[in-house]
Coordinates of C-alpha atoms in Angstrom, one line a residue:
Chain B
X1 CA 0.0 0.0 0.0
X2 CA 0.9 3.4 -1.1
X3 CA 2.2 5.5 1.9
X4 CA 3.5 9.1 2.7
X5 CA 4.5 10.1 6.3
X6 CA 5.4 13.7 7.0
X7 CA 7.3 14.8 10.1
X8 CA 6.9 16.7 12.6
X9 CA 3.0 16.6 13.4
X10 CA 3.4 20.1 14.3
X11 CA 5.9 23.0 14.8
X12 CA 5.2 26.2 16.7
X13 CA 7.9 28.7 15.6
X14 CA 8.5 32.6 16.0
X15 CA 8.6 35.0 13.3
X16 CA 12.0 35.2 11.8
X17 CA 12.8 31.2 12.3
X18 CA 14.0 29.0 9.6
X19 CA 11.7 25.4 9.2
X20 CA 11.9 22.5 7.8
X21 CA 9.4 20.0 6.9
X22 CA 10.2 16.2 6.3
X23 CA 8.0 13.9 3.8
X24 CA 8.9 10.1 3.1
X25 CA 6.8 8.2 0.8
X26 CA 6.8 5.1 -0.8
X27 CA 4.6 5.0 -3.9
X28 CA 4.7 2.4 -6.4
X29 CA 5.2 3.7 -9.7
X30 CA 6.5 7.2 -8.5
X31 CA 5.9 9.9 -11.1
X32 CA 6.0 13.0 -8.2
X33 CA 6.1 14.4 -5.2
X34 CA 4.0 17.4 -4.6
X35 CA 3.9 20.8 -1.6
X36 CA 0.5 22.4 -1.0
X37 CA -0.2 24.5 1.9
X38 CA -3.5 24.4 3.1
X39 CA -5.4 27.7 5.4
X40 CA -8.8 26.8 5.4
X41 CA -10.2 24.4 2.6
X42 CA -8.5 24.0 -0.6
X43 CA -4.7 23.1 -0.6
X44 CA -2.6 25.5 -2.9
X45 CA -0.2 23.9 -5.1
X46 CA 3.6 25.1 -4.1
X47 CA 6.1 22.2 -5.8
X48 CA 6.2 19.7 -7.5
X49 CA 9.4 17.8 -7.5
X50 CA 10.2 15.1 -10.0
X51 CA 14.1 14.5 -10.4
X52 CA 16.5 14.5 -7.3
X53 CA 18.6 17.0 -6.2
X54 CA 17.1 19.9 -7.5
X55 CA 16.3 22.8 -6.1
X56 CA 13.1 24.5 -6.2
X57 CA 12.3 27.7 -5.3
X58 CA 9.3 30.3 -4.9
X59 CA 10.5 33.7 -2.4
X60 CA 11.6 32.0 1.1
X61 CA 9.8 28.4 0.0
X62 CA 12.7 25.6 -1.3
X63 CA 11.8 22.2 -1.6
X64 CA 14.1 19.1 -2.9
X65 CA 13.8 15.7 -3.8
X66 CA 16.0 12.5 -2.8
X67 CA 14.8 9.8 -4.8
X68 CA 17.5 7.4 -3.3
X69 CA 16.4 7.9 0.0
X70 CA 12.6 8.9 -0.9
X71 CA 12.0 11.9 1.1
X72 CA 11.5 15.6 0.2
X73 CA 11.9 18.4 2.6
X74 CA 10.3 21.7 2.5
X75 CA 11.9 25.0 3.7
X76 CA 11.1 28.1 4.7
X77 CA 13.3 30.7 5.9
X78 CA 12.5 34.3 7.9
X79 CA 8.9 32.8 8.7
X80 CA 6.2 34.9 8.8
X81 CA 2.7 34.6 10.7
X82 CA 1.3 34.3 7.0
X83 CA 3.2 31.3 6.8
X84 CA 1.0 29.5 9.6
X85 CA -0.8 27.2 7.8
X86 CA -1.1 22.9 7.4
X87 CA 1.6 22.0 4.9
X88 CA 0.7 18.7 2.6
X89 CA 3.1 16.4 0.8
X90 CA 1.4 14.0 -1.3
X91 CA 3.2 11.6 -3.7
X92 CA 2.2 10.7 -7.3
X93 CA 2.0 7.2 -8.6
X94 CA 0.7 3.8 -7.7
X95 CA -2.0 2.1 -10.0
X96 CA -4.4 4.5 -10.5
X97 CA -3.4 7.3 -12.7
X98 CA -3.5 11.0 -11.1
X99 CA -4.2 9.6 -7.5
X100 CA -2.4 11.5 -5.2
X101 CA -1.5 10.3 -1.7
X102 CA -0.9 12.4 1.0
X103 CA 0.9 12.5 4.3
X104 CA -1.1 13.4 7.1
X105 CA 0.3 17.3 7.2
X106 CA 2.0 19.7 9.4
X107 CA 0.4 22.2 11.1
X108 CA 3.1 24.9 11.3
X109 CA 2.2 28.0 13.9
X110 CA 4.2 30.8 13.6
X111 CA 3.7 33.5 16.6
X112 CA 4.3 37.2 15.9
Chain M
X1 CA -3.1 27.1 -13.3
X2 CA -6.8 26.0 -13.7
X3 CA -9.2 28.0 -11.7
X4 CA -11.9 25.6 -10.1
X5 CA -15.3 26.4 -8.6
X6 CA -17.0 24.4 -6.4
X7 CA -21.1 25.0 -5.6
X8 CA -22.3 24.6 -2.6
X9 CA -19.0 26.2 0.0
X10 CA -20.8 24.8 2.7
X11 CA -24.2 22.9 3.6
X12 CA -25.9 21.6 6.6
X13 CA -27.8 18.5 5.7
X14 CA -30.4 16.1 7.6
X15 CA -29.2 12.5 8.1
X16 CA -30.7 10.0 5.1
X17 CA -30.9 13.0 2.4
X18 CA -28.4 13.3 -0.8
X19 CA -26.5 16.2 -1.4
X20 CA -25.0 17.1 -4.9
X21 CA -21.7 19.1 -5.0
X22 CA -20.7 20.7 -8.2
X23 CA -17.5 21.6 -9.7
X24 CA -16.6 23.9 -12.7
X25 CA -13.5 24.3 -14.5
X26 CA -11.9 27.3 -16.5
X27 CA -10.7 24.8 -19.4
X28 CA -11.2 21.6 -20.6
X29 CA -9.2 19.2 -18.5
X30 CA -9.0 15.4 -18.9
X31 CA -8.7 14.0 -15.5
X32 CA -10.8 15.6 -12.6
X33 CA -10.7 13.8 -9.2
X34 CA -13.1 14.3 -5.8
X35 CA -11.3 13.7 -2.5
X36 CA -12.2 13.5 0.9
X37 CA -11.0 15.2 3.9
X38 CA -12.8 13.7 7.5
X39 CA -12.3 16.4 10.6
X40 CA -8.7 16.1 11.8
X41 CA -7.7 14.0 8.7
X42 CA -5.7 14.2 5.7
X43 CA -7.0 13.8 2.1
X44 CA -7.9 10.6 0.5
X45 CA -9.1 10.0 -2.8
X46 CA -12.4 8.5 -3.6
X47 CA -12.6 8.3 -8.0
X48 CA -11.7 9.5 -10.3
X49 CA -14.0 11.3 -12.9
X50 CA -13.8 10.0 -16.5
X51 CA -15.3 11.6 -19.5
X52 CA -18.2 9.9 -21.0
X53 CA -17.9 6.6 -18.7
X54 CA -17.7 5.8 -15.5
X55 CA -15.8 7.2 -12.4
X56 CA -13.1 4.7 -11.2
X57 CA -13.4 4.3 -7.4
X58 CA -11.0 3.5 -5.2
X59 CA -11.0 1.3 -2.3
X60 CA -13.5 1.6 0.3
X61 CA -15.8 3.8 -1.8
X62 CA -18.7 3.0 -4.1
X63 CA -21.1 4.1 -6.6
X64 CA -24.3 3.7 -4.8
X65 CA -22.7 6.1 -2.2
X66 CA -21.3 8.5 -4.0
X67 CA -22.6 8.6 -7.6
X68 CA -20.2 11.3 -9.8
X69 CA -20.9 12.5 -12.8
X70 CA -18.9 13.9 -15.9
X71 CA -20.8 15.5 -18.8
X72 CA -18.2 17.4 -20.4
X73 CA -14.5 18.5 -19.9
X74 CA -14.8 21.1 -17.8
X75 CA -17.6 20.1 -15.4
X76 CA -18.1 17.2 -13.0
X77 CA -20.8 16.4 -9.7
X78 CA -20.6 14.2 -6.8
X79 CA -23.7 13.1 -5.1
X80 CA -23.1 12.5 -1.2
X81 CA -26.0 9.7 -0.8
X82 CA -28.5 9.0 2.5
X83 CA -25.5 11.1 4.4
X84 CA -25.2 10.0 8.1
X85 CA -22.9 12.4 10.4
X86 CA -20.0 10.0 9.7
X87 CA -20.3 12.0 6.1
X88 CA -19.1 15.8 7.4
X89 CA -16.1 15.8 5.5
X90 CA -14.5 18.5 3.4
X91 CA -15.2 17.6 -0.1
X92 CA -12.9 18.8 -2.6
X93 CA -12.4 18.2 -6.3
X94 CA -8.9 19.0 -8.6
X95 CA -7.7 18.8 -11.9
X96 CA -4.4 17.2 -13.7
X97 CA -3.0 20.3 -15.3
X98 CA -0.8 21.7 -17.4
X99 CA 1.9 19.3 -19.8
X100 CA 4.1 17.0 -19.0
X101 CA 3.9 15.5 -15.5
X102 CA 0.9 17.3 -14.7
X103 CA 0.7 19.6 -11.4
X104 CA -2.7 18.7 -9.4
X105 CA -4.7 21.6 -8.7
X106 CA -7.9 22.0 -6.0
X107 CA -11.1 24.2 -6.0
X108 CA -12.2 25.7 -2.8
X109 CA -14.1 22.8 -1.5
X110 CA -17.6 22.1 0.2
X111 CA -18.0 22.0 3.8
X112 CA -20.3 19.8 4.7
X113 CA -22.0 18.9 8.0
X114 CA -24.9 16.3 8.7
X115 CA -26.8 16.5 11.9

């Protein structure tokens, strides 16, 4: 069975911290890995990694792939309180085409 | 990206009734997908809509609970059927977009609580 496990559960932070966000999967059939944060009810897409070791970036948001190891990790630098927010990971593959499956989150809390 | 609407945001809904939730793309899109979300809970995937035959469930869900349909490319329902409170989920639906390996995208999603 498909699985994706994100680390920690949560994270309380202050403004101006650096974070980092662990995801290992293991998907059959791995086409992606994919970042979306999530406020109230839709996720918003912010990566999606498909080839190790490269960088991606968006303002203070990096992620990168290890497909060796199979984890990601997301970054964010000079956090903000915008930033609090549950942060997905969900992995691309198995049998059924398009199916993503996700990690249970990280509920990131970032006081002022 | 795709920009997704979703109809109704939210609902309250009586125990043993149906509710429909639609969703409306800005382009034609081949795959679109309805996903669960339970209180507390992560997202799981219950089918996949296809074009002009039948949504492929996946394990744990059925057609008699949750009938979808798929007219056209840009539009697609899910029927939530004879809801019990075990039901009040977040109900979202996304698109495969863009070329390539396509980037999933999500509309707003439909709160929904059954008393």
């Amino acid at each position: 069975e498909d699985k994706v496990v994100q680390s920690p559960l949560s994270l309380v932070v202050h403004e101006g911290d650096t974070v980092t966000l662990n995801c290992s999967y293991e998907v059959t059939n791995f086409r992606s890995l994919l970042w979306y944060k999530q406020e109230k009810k839709a996720p918003t897409f912010l990566f999606m990694l498909t080839s190790s070791g490269i960088e991606k970036k968006s303002g203070r948001l990096s992620s990168i792939l290890d497909k060796k190891e199979l984890f990601s990790i997301l970054n964010i630098t000079a956090t903000q309180t915008g930033d609090s927010a549950v942060y997905l990971c969900a992995s691309a593959g198995g049998t059924s085409y398009g199916k993503l499956t996700f990690g249970q989150g990280t509920i990131l809390t970032v006081h002022p | 990206s795709a920009v997704i609407s979703q109809k109704p945001s939210r609902d309250i809904c009586q125990r043993g009734t149906s509710l429909t939730i639609q969703c409306q793309v800005d382009s034609q899109v081949t795959m679109m997908f309805w996903y669960r979300q339970q209180p507390g809970q992560s997202l799981t995937l219950i089918a996949t809509a296809n074009q002009g035959s039948e949504a492929t469930y996946e394990s744990g869900f059925v057609i008699d609970k949750f009938p979808i349909s798929r007219p056209n490319l840009t539009f697609s329902t899910l029927t939530v059927s004879n809801m019990s409170p075990e039901d009040s989920s977040i109900y979202l639906c996304s698109v495969d977009h863009g070329s390539g390996t396509k980037t999933q995208y999500f509309g707003p999603g439909t709160r929904l609580l059954v008393l």
